[in-house]
Coordinates of C-alpha atoms in Angstrom, one line a residue:
Chain A
M1 CA 0.0 0.0 0.0
E2 CA 1.4 3.4 -1.0
T3 CA 0.5 6.3 1.2
W4 CA 0.9 9.8 -0.2
A5 CA 0.5 13.0 1.7
F6 CA -0.3 16.3 -0.1
A7 CA 1.1 19.1 1.9
N8 CA 2.0 22.8 1.9
Q9 CA 1.7 25.4 4.6
K10 CA 0.2 27.8 2.0
G11 CA -3.6 27.5 1.7
G12 CA -5.3 27.6 -1.7
C13 CA -2.4 26.0 -3.6
G14 CA -4.4 23.0 -4.8
K15 CA -3.8 20.3 -2.2
T16 CA -7.5 19.3 -1.9
T17 CA -8.1 19.5 -5.7
T18 CA -5.1 17.4 -6.3
A19 CA -6.0 14.7 -3.7
V20 CA -9.6 14.4 -4.9
N21 CA -8.9 14.3 -8.6
L22 CA -5.9 12.1 -8.3
A23 CA -8.0 9.6 -6.3
A24 CA -10.5 9.6 -9.1
A25 CA -7.8 9.1 -11.8
L26 CA -6.1 6.3 -9.9
T27 CA -9.5 4.6 -9.5
R28 CA -9.9 4.7 -13.2
C29 CA -6.5 2.9 -13.4
D30 CA -8.1 0.0 -11.5
Q31 CA -6.5 0.9 -8.2
R32 CA -8.2 0.7 -4.8
V33 CA -8.0 4.1 -3.3
L34 CA -8.7 5.6 0.1
L35 CA -8.8 9.4 0.4
V36 CA -8.2 10.7 3.9
D37 CA -9.4 14.2 4.6
L38 CA -7.1 15.5 7.4
D39 CA -8.1 19.1 7.1
P40 CA -10.5 20.5 9.8
Q41 CA -12.0 22.6 7.1
A42 CA -13.1 19.3 5.5
H43 CA -12.7 20.7 1.9
A44 CA -12.1 17.3 0.4
T45 CA -15.3 16.0 2.1
L46 CA -17.2 19.0 0.8
A47 CA -15.7 18.6 -2.7
L48 CA -17.3 15.1 -2.8
G49 CA -20.6 16.2 -1.5
Q50 CA -20.2 14.2 1.7
A51 CA -20.4 17.0 4.3
G52 CA -23.0 16.9 7.1
G53 CA -23.5 13.2 7.2
A54 CA -23.8 11.2 10.3
G55 CA -21.2 8.6 11.3
P56 CA -17.6 8.7 12.5
T57 CA -15.0 10.8 10.8
I58 CA -11.3 10.9 11.0
A59 CA -11.7 13.0 14.1
Q60 CA -13.2 10.1 16.0
V61 CA -10.5 7.8 14.7
L62 CA -7.7 10.1 16.0
L63 CA -9.4 11.5 19.1
D64 CA -11.4 8.5 20.4
G65 CA -9.5 5.6 18.8
A66 CA -12.4 4.5 16.7
P67 CA -11.5 1.9 14.0
L68 CA -10.7 3.5 10.7
E69 CA -13.1 1.1 8.9
S70 CA -16.1 2.6 10.7
S71 CA -15.4 6.1 9.1
V72 CA -14.8 4.9 5.6
R73 CA -17.5 5.8 3.0
Q74 CA -17.8 4.9 -0.6
V75 CA -18.2 7.8 -3.0
E76 CA -19.8 7.8 -6.4
S77 CA -16.5 8.0 -8.3
G78 CA -15.6 4.6 -7.0
F79 CA -13.0 5.3 -4.3
S80 CA -13.3 5.4 -0.5
L81 CA -13.3 8.5 1.6
C82 CA -12.5 9.0 5.3
P83 CA -14.2 12.3 5.9
A84 CA -13.2 15.1 8.2
S85 CA -15.2 17.4 10.4
L86 CA -14.6 20.6 12.5
A87 CA -13.9 18.4 15.5
L88 CA -10.6 17.6 14.0
A89 CA -9.3 21.0 15.0
E90 CA -9.4 19.8 18.6
Y91 CA -6.7 17.3 17.8
E92 CA -4.0 20.0 17.6
T93 CA -4.9 21.1 21.1
I94 CA -5.3 17.7 22.7
A95 CA -2.1 16.4 21.1
E96 CA -0.1 18.6 23.4
R97 CA -1.2 16.5 26.4
R98 CA -0.7 13.1 24.9
L99 CA 2.2 11.0 23.9
R100 CA 3.1 9.9 20.4
T101 CA 0.1 11.6 18.9
E102 CA 2.0 12.0 15.6
R103 CA 1.8 8.2 15.0
A104 CA -2.0 7.8 15.5
L105 CA -2.8 8.0 11.8
G106 CA -0.1 5.5 10.9
R107 CA -1.5 3.0 13.4
A108 CA -5.0 3.5 12.1
L109 CA -4.0 3.0 8.5
A110 CA -2.2 -0.2 9.3
S111 CA -5.6 -1.8 9.9
V112 CA -6.6 -1.3 6.2
E113 CA -3.3 -2.1 4.6
D114 CA -4.8 -5.0 2.7
R115 CA -7.9 -3.2 1.5
F116 CA -6.3 -0.4 -0.5
D117 CA -3.5 0.1 -3.0
W118 CA -3.2 3.8 -2.5
V119 CA -4.0 6.1 0.5
L120 CA -4.0 9.8 -0.4
I121 CA -4.0 12.2 2.6
D122 CA -5.2 15.8 2.2
C123 CA -3.2 17.7 4.8
P124 CA -4.3 21.0 6.4
P125 CA -2.5 24.2 5.4
R126 CA 0.0 24.0 8.2
A127 CA 3.4 22.3 7.7
D128 CA 4.3 22.2 11.4
G129 CA 1.2 21.0 13.1
V130 CA 0.5 17.6 14.6
L131 CA -2.0 16.6 11.8
T132 CA 0.6 17.1 9.1
A133 CA 3.1 15.3 11.2
N134 CA 0.8 12.4 11.4
A135 CA 0.5 12.4 7.6
V136 CA 4.3 12.6 7.0
R137 CA 5.0 9.8 9.5
A138 CA 2.4 7.6 7.9
A139 CA 3.4 8.4 4.3
T140 CA 5.7 6.6 1.9
G141 CA 5.7 9.7 -0.2
V142 CA 5.0 13.4 0.4
C143 CA 3.9 15.6 -2.4
L144 CA 4.6 19.3 -1.9
V145 CA 1.8 21.0 -3.9
V146 CA 3.0 24.4 -5.2
E147 CA 1.0 26.8 -7.3
T148 CA 2.9 28.6 -10.0
G149 CA 2.3 32.0 -8.6
A150 CA 3.9 34.9 -6.7
F151 CA 6.0 33.8 -3.7
A152 CA 5.4 30.2 -4.7
L153 CA 9.0 29.2 -5.1
Q154 CA 10.3 30.8 -1.9
G155 CA 7.4 29.3 0.1
A156 CA 8.0 25.9 -1.4
I157 CA 11.6 25.8 -0.4
R158 CA 10.7 26.7 3.2
A159 CA 7.8 24.2 3.3
R160 CA 10.1 21.5 2.1
S161 CA 12.6 22.0 4.9
L162 CA 9.8 22.1 7.4
L163 CA 8.4 18.8 6.2
E164 CA 11.7 17.2 6.3
R165 CA 12.1 18.2 9.9
L166 CA 8.9 16.5 10.9
H167 CA 10.6 13.2 10.5
D168 CA 12.4 12.1 13.6
G169 CA 14.6 9.6 11.8
S170 CA 13.2 6.5 13.5
D171 CA 11.4 5.4 10.3
A172 CA 12.7 5.5 6.7
A173 CA 12.1 9.0 5.3
P174 CA 9.3 9.2 2.7
R175 CA 10.1 10.3 -0.9
Y176 CA 9.6 14.0 -1.5
R177 CA 8.1 15.1 -4.8
V178 CA 6.9 18.5 -5.9
L179 CA 3.8 19.2 -8.1
A180 CA 3.2 22.4 -9.9
T181 CA -0.4 23.5 -9.9
M182 CA -2.6 26.3 -11.3
Y183 CA -0.1 26.6 -14.2
D184 CA -1.2 29.1 -16.9
R185 CA 1.0 28.6 -19.9
R186 CA -0.3 31.8 -21.5
T187 CA 1.7 34.0 -19.1
R188 CA 5.4 34.5 -19.2
F189 CA 5.4 34.8 -15.4
A190 CA 4.0 31.3 -14.9
R191 CA 6.5 29.8 -17.4
D192 CA 9.3 31.6 -15.5
V193 CA 8.1 30.2 -12.2
L194 CA 8.0 26.7 -13.7
L195 CA 11.5 27.1 -15.0
G196 CA 12.6 28.2 -11.5
M197 CA 10.9 25.2 -9.9
Q198 CA 12.6 22.9 -12.4
A199 CA 15.9 24.4 -11.7
R200 CA 15.4 24.1 -7.9
F201 CA 13.8 20.7 -7.6
G202 CA 15.0 18.9 -10.8
R203 CA 13.8 15.4 -11.1
E204 CA 11.7 15.7 -7.8
L205 CA 9.3 17.9 -9.8
F206 CA 6.6 15.8 -11.4
D207 CA 6.6 15.9 -15.2
T208 CA 3.0 16.8 -15.1
A209 CA 2.0 20.3 -14.2
I210 CA -1.7 20.8 -13.4
R211 CA -3.0 23.5 -15.6
E212 CA -5.3 26.2 -14.6
S213 CA -8.9 25.2 -15.4
V214 CA -12.3 26.6 -14.7
G215 CA -13.6 23.0 -14.7
L216 CA -11.7 22.2 -11.5
R217 CA -13.6 25.0 -9.7
E218 CA -16.9 24.0 -11.1
A219 CA -16.4 20.3 -10.2
A220 CA -15.7 21.2 -6.6
A221 CA -18.9 23.2 -6.4
Y222 CA -20.9 20.4 -7.8
G223 CA -19.4 17.9 -5.4
C224 CA -17.6 15.6 -7.9
P225 CA -14.2 15.1 -9.4
V226 CA -13.5 16.9 -12.7
L227 CA -13.0 13.5 -14.4
D228 CA -16.7 12.9 -13.8
L229 CA -17.8 16.4 -15.0
Y230 CA -15.4 17.1 -17.9
P231 CA -13.7 13.8 -18.8
R232 CA -12.2 15.2 -22.0
G233 CA -11.0 18.5 -20.6
R234 CA -7.4 19.3 -20.0
A235 CA -7.7 19.1 -16.2
S236 CA -8.8 15.5 -16.6
A237 CA -6.0 14.8 -19.0
D238 CA -3.5 16.3 -16.5
F239 CA -4.7 14.1 -13.6
R240 CA -4.7 11.0 -15.8
A241 CA -1.1 11.8 -16.7
L242 CA -0.2 12.4 -13.0
A243 CA -1.8 9.0 -12.1
R244 CA 0.3 7.3 -14.8
E245 CA 3.4 9.0 -13.5
L246 CA 2.7 7.8 -9.9
L247 CA 2.0 4.3 -11.1
A248 CA 5.3 4.2 -13.0
Q249 CA 7.3 5.0 -9.9
P250 CA 9.1 2.2 -8.1
H251 CA 6.8 0.8 -5.5
V252 CA 7.9 1.4 -1.9
E253 CA 6.7 -0.2 1.3
R254 CA 6.7 1.6 4.5
G255 CA 9.9 1.2 6.4
A256 CA 11.9 0.2 3.3
G257 CA 14.6 2.3 1.7
N258 CA 13.6 4.9 -0.8
P259 CA 14.9 5.3 -4.3
S260 CA 16.8 8.4 -5.1
P261 CA 15.2 11.2 -7.2
A262 CA 17.5 10.3 -10.1
S263 CA 15.7 7.0 -10.6
Y264 CA 12.2 8.6 -10.8
P265 CA 10.9 7.6 -14.2
T266 CA 9.3 10.2 -16.4
L267 CA 6.0 9.8 -18.3
G268 CA 5.8 7.1 -20.9
Chain B
M1 CA 10.7 17.0 -14.4
D2 CA 13.4 16.5 -17.1
A3 CA 14.1 18.9 -19.8
L4 CA 11.8 17.4 -22.4
A5 CA 8.8 17.4 -20.0
L6 CA 9.7 21.1 -19.1
L7 CA 9.7 22.0 -22.8
C8 CA 6.3 20.4 -23.3
N9 CA 4.8 22.2 -20.3
L10 CA 6.3 25.5 -21.4
H11 CA 5.6 25.5 -25.1
A12 CA 3.1 22.7 -25.9
D13 CA 0.3 20.7 -24.5
G14 CA 2.0 19.3 -21.5
P15 CA 1.6 15.6 -20.8
D16 CA -0.2 14.9 -24.1
T17 CA 2.7 16.3 -26.2
L18 CA 5.2 14.5 -24.0
Q19 CA 3.4 11.2 -24.5
R20 CA 3.3 11.7 -28.3
L21 CA 7.0 12.4 -28.4
K22 CA 7.8 9.4 -26.3
D23 CA 5.6 7.2 -28.4
A24 CA 7.6 8.4 -31.4
G25 CA 10.8 7.4 -29.7
C26 CA 11.9 10.7 -28.4
D27 CA 12.5 10.6 -24.6
R28 CA 15.2 13.3 -24.4
L29 CA 15.5 16.9 -25.5
E30 CA 18.5 16.2 -27.7
L31 CA 16.7 13.6 -29.7
L32 CA 14.3 16.2 -31.1
E33 CA 17.0 17.1 -33.6
A34 CA 16.7 13.7 -35.2
F35 CA 13.2 14.6 -36.5
D36 CA 12.8 16.3 -39.8
L37 CA 10.3 19.1 -39.7
P38 CA 7.3 17.4 -41.4
E39 CA 7.8 14.4 -39.2
L40 CA 7.9 16.5 -36.1
A41 CA 4.8 18.4 -37.1
R42 CA 3.0 15.1 -37.6
T43 CA 4.1 13.9 -34.2
L44 CA 3.1 17.1 -32.5
E45 CA -0.2 17.2 -34.5
A46 CA 0.6 20.8 -35.4
R47 CA 1.5 22.9 -38.4
E48 CA 5.1 23.1 -39.5
E49 CA 5.5 26.6 -38.3
A50 CA 4.5 25.5 -34.9
A51 CA 6.9 22.6 -35.1
L52 CA 9.7 24.9 -36.1
H53 CA 8.9 27.2 -33.2
F54 CA 8.9 24.2 -30.9
L55 CA 12.3 23.2 -32.1
K56 CA 13.7 26.7 -31.7
E57 CA 12.4 26.8 -28.1
A58 CA 14.0 23.4 -27.5
R59 CA 17.4 24.7 -28.6
E60 CA 17.1 27.8 -26.4
L61 CA 16.0 25.7 -23.4
A62 CA 18.9 23.3 -23.9
Q63 CA 21.3 26.2 -24.1
R64 CA 19.8 27.7 -21.0
L65 CA 20.0 24.4 -19.1
T66 CA 23.3 23.1 -20.2
G67 CA 25.0 26.2 -21.5
R68 CA 25.6 24.9 -24.9
A69 CA 23.7 24.7 -28.2
L70 CA 21.9 21.5 -29.1
E71 CA 23.8 20.9 -32.2
E72 CA 27.0 22.3 -33.7
G73 CA 28.1 22.6 -37.3
E74 CA 24.8 23.5 -38.8
P75 CA 24.1 27.1 -37.8
D76 CA 22.0 27.8 -40.9
R77 CA 19.6 24.9 -40.5
E78 CA 17.0 26.9 -38.7
D79 CA 17.1 29.6 -41.4
Q80 CA 17.0 27.0 -44.1
E81 CA 14.0 25.4 -42.5
A82 CA 12.2 28.7 -42.1
E83 CA 12.8 29.5 -45.8
R84 CA 11.6 26.2 -46.9
V85 CA 8.4 26.5 -44.8
S86 CA 7.7 30.0 -46.2
R87 CA 8.3 28.8 -49.8
N88 CA 5.8 25.9 -49.4
Q89 CA 3.2 28.0 -47.7
P90 CA 0.4 29.4 -49.9
A91 CA -0.3 33.1 -49.9
S92 CA -1.9 34.5 -46.8
P93 CA -5.4 33.2 -47.0
Q94 CA -8.3 35.6 -47.3
V95 CA -11.3 35.0 -45.1
P96 CA -12.9 32.2 -47.0
S97 CA -16.2 32.8 -48.5
R98 CA -18.7 30.4 -47.1
E99 CA -22.2 29.4 -47.8
P100 CA -24.9 31.3 -45.9
P101 CA -24.4 30.3 -42.3
S102 CA -26.8 27.9 -40.7
P103 CA -28.0 28.8 -37.2
T104 CA -25.4 28.2 -34.5
P105 CA -26.2 24.8 -33.2
M106 CA -27.0 24.1 -29.6
V107 CA -23.8 23.2 -27.8
S108 CA -23.7 20.8 -24.9
R109 CA -22.0 21.8 -21.7
D110 CA -19.0 19.5 -22.4
A111 CA -18.6 21.1 -25.9
A112 CA -19.0 24.6 -24.5
Y113 CA -16.3 23.8 -22.0
E114 CA -14.0 22.6 -24.8
L115 CA -14.7 25.8 -26.8
E116 CA -13.7 27.8 -23.8
E117 CA -10.5 25.8 -23.4
A118 CA -9.8 26.1 -27.1
F119 CA -10.2 29.9 -27.0
D120 CA -7.9 30.1 -23.9
D121 CA -5.3 28.2 -25.8
A122 CA -5.7 30.3 -29.0
A123 CA -5.1 33.4 -26.9
S124 CA -1.7 32.1 -25.8
E125 CA 1.2 34.5 -26.1
T126 CA 3.0 32.0 -28.4
E127 CA 2.0 31.3 -31.9
L128 CA 1.7 27.6 -31.5
D129 CA -1.3 26.0 -33.2
F130 CA -1.6 22.8 -31.1
H131 CA -5.0 21.2 -31.2
T132 CA -5.1 21.3 -27.5
C133 CA -8.8 20.6 -27.3
A134 CA -8.5 17.3 -29.1
A135 CA -8.9 14.1 -27.1
P136 CA -5.6 12.3 -26.4
G137 CA -4.5 10.3 -29.3
G138 CA -6.9 12.0 -31.6
G139 CA -7.0 15.3 -33.5
A140 CA -9.8 17.6 -34.7
D141 CA -10.0 18.4 -38.3
D142 CA -11.2 21.9 -37.6
P143 CA -10.0 23.8 -34.5
L144 CA -13.0 24.6 -32.3
A145 CA -11.6 28.1 -32.0
D146 CA -12.5 28.6 -35.7
V147 CA -16.0 27.6 -35.0
V148 CA -16.3 30.2 -32.3
L149 CA -14.7 32.9 -34.4
Q150 CA -17.0 32.1 -37.4
A151 CA -20.0 32.4 -35.1
W152 CA -18.9 35.8 -33.9
R153 CA -18.3 37.0 -37.4
E154 CA -21.8 36.0 -38.3
L155 CA -23.2 37.8 -35.3
D156 CA -21.2 40.9 -36.1
A157 CA -22.5 40.9 -39.6
E158 CA -26.0 41.0 -38.3
G159 CA -25.3 44.2 -36.5
P160 CA -26.7 45.4 -33.1
P161 CA -30.2 44.1 -32.3
D162 CA -33.1 46.5 -32.7
R163 CA -34.6 47.2 -29.2
D164 CA -38.1 47.5 -30.5
A165 CA -37.9 44.4 -32.6
P166 CA -39.4 41.2 -31.1
A167 CA -36.9 38.8 -29.5
L168 CA -35.0 36.8 -32.2
D169 CA -35.5 33.1 -32.2
R170 CA -31.7 32.6 -32.1
D171 CA -30.0 29.5 -30.9
L172 CA -27.9 30.4 -27.9
I173 CA -25.2 28.4 -26.2
V174 CA -27.2 27.1 -23.2
P175 CA -25.4 25.0 -20.6
Q176 CA -26.7 21.5 -20.7
P177 CA -26.4 18.9 -18.0
P178 CA -23.3 16.8 -18.3
P179 CA -23.7 13.9 -20.7
D180 CA -24.3 10.5 -19.3
G181 CA -21.7 8.9 -21.4
S182 CA -23.7 8.9 -24.6
A183 CA -22.7 11.1 -27.6
E184 CA -25.5 13.5 -27.1
G185 CA -25.9 15.6 -24.1
G186 CA -29.1 17.2 -22.7
R187 CA -32.3 15.7 -21.8
E188 CA -33.4 12.4 -23.4
A189 CA -36.3 12.7 -25.8
G190 CA -38.5 10.4 -23.7
V191 CA -38.7 12.7 -20.8
Q192 CA -41.8 14.7 -21.4
E193 CA -43.4 15.3 -18.0
P194 CA -41.8 17.4 -15.4
S195 CA -40.6 15.4 -12.4
S196 CA -42.6 16.4 -9.3
L197 CA -40.5 17.0 -6.2
V198 CA -42.9 15.0 -4.1
T199 CA -42.0 11.6 -5.5
I200 CA -38.4 11.9 -6.6
E201 CA -35.6 10.2 -4.8
L202 CA -32.2 11.8 -5.2
E203 CA -29.2 11.9 -3.0
G204 CA -29.4 14.8 -0.6
W205 CA -33.0 15.6 -1.5
T206 CA -34.6 15.1 1.9
T207 CA -38.2 15.8 2.7
D208 CA -37.2 19.1 4.3
V209 CA -35.4 20.1 1.1
K210 CA -38.3 19.3 -1.0
R211 CA -40.6 21.2 1.3
A212 CA -38.4 24.2 1.2
F213 CA -38.3 24.3 -2.5
S214 CA -42.1 23.7 -2.8
D215 CA -42.9 26.4 -0.4
A216 CA -40.7 28.7 -2.4
G217 CA -42.7 27.9 -5.5
F218 CA -40.4 25.4 -7.2
V219 CA -42.6 22.3 -7.4
T220 CA -40.8 20.3 -10.0
L221 CA -37.2 19.4 -10.8
D222 CA -37.5 21.5 -14.0
D223 CA -38.4 24.5 -11.9
V224 CA -35.4 24.0 -9.8
V225 CA -33.1 23.5 -12.7
A226 CA -34.4 26.5 -14.6
A227 CA -33.9 28.8 -11.7
D228 CA -30.5 30.3 -10.9
P229 CA -28.8 29.2 -7.6
L230 CA -28.9 32.6 -6.0
S231 CA -32.7 32.8 -6.5
L232 CA -33.1 29.3 -5.2
T233 CA -31.1 30.2 -2.1
Q234 CA -32.9 33.5 -1.4
R235 CA -36.3 32.0 -1.7
S236 CA -35.8 28.6 -0.1
G237 CA -33.6 29.6 2.7
L238 CA -31.1 26.8 2.0
G239 CA -27.4 27.5 1.9
F240 CA -25.9 28.5 -1.5
T241 CA -23.3 25.7 -1.6
R242 CA -26.0 23.1 -0.8
V243 CA -28.3 24.6 -3.4
V244 CA -25.6 24.4 -6.1
R245 CA -25.1 20.7 -5.5
L246 CA -28.8 19.9 -5.2
R247 CA -29.4 21.7 -8.5
F248 CA -26.5 19.8 -10.2
L249 CA -28.0 16.5 -9.0
A250 CA -31.4 17.5 -10.3
E251 CA -30.0 18.5 -13.7
R252 CA -28.1 15.2 -14.0
A253 CA -31.2 13.3 -13.0
L254 CA -33.3 15.0 -15.7
A255 CA -30.6 14.3 -18.2
E256 CA -30.7 10.6 -17.3
G257 CA -34.5 10.6 -17.5
V258 CA -35.2 9.8 -14.0
R259 CA -38.9 9.2 -13.5
A260 CA -40.6 9.8 -10.2
A261 CA -39.6 6.8 -8.1
G262 CA -42.4 4.2 -8.1
S263 CA -44.6 6.5 -10.0
A264 CA -46.8 3.5 -10.9
S265 CA -47.3 2.3 -7.4
H266 CA -47.1 5.5 -5.4
A267 CA -49.6 7.9 -6.8
A268 CA -48.9 11.6 -5.9
P269 CA -51.1 13.0 -3.2
Q270 CA -54.3 14.4 -4.7
S271 CA -53.7 17.7 -2.9
G272 CA -50.2 18.0 -4.3
R273 CA -49.0 18.6 -0.7
L274 CA -45.9 17.0 0.7
P275 CA -46.4 14.3 3.3
A276 CA -46.0 15.1 6.9
R277 CA -42.4 15.6 8.1
E278 CA -40.7 12.3 8.6
P279 CA -37.9 11.8 11.1
E280 CA -34.6 11.4 9.4
S281 CA -33.1 7.9 9.8
A282 CA -30.5 7.8 12.6
A283 CA -27.8 7.0 10.1
G284 CA -28.5 10.1 8.0
P285 CA -28.4 10.5 4.3
F286 CA -24.8 9.7 4.0
A287 CA -24.7 6.6 6.1
S288 CA -21.8 4.4 5.3
P289 CA -22.8 1.3 3.3
A290 CA -22.1 -2.0 4.8
L291 CA -18.4 -2.6 4.6

């Protein structure tokens, strides 16, 4: 089971959009996918039209030790969702008074290791909190989601170093990749930012850059992935390409050694 | 992201272009030079001018990344190629004379979205002419941008509308519900009767929701779909985000031709009133299915 966390301390850079649509794209590649919404704002839950329902959420799993299976719901697009709720915000406060709170998610995910091929974790916009620490500790890969906008590169470099510090070294470190989002090829500025990202991150930067698309915003409002709404649009093409790129990576189990960035295959 | 992927993201269609190049055996930036121009244009599914521009950008990118030119010893190749392309090109085409235009056809939401994307790509700063709206692996014979531009020219030729004249019976681009996988979008021909709110069963459409819409004067799914979300919100008292999703689900249901659930066995109440409030099930509308 591969576990990927989508993180960045900057809000609005596309973490939730990436996690939701990549889950749909991997499902269409015949993968069993679980999407974990770890953001107290519950945007991934909202984006799939699952807000307001009864039943346990990831908050009960982390706060009360409820089994993860009890919170898993099937969504229309064919993958599973572990929804979030506002109660999750309490975890940051309670975590100060408990031991080893940063490992709670990893322990919970171990119980479903045989049910899923991929676990995608939508992290809150906070690189140094205990929720993001849970995600990084549980992950075999961390994807730093960076919008190709102003201050993006500087913020990405800082976020990357913060994420690396979350690892205490007791487990094998996850792979770090970077994904460019909201890329608008029409503007010279966006192309320059992409060039800067490639120069800074090299092979860690995914070949696929997620392009700016109105369809992505509409799909979130309608509560479904863009692959359901506009399957032939460029946003859907980008996420299918990203899914292929992820599937082409060497598979890594938790605790095993990680391949170096130089060995990351490119598309094709 | 290697140099070839970067080039495709900067100056082409991103992953689709990269995939086409790799399928043609080009998995490194340097290998682009092995293509002759017509072959590269075919691979990129673009015109030769666009392919030449792409090649030029590739050389500049290689120079920028490695500090040296892609190839040495043939400094005039780019000029030779440009001259050959200009010699082979016909004179600048005039706006072609066409048959009297037929009315602009109704466009499904999916096609309208593709038109929008095609226009965005046509407005790019570069002069590339990639068929970016084509499905992967395929290519359109006529760029959708041309369809949009032609429609605009026809409207411009008609001049401004006369205020006093009756409303023209003009086909407009009207958003249609997303297609259900069939080639045609929009409502199926068989759906004739509006679907009453009373008997429909859709995700999220609880009794309270139906009552709120009915009390606000929206008694059928068609009424809900025809209204704009802001009006629905203001009149029903439901949240805007919720209304947007409910309306989308209603639109999709109409497109799929959903009939009133059990309409044969559950006759609508004669008074047309909703049944008394029913307690929601303990599990709620989003109860987890049995695992």
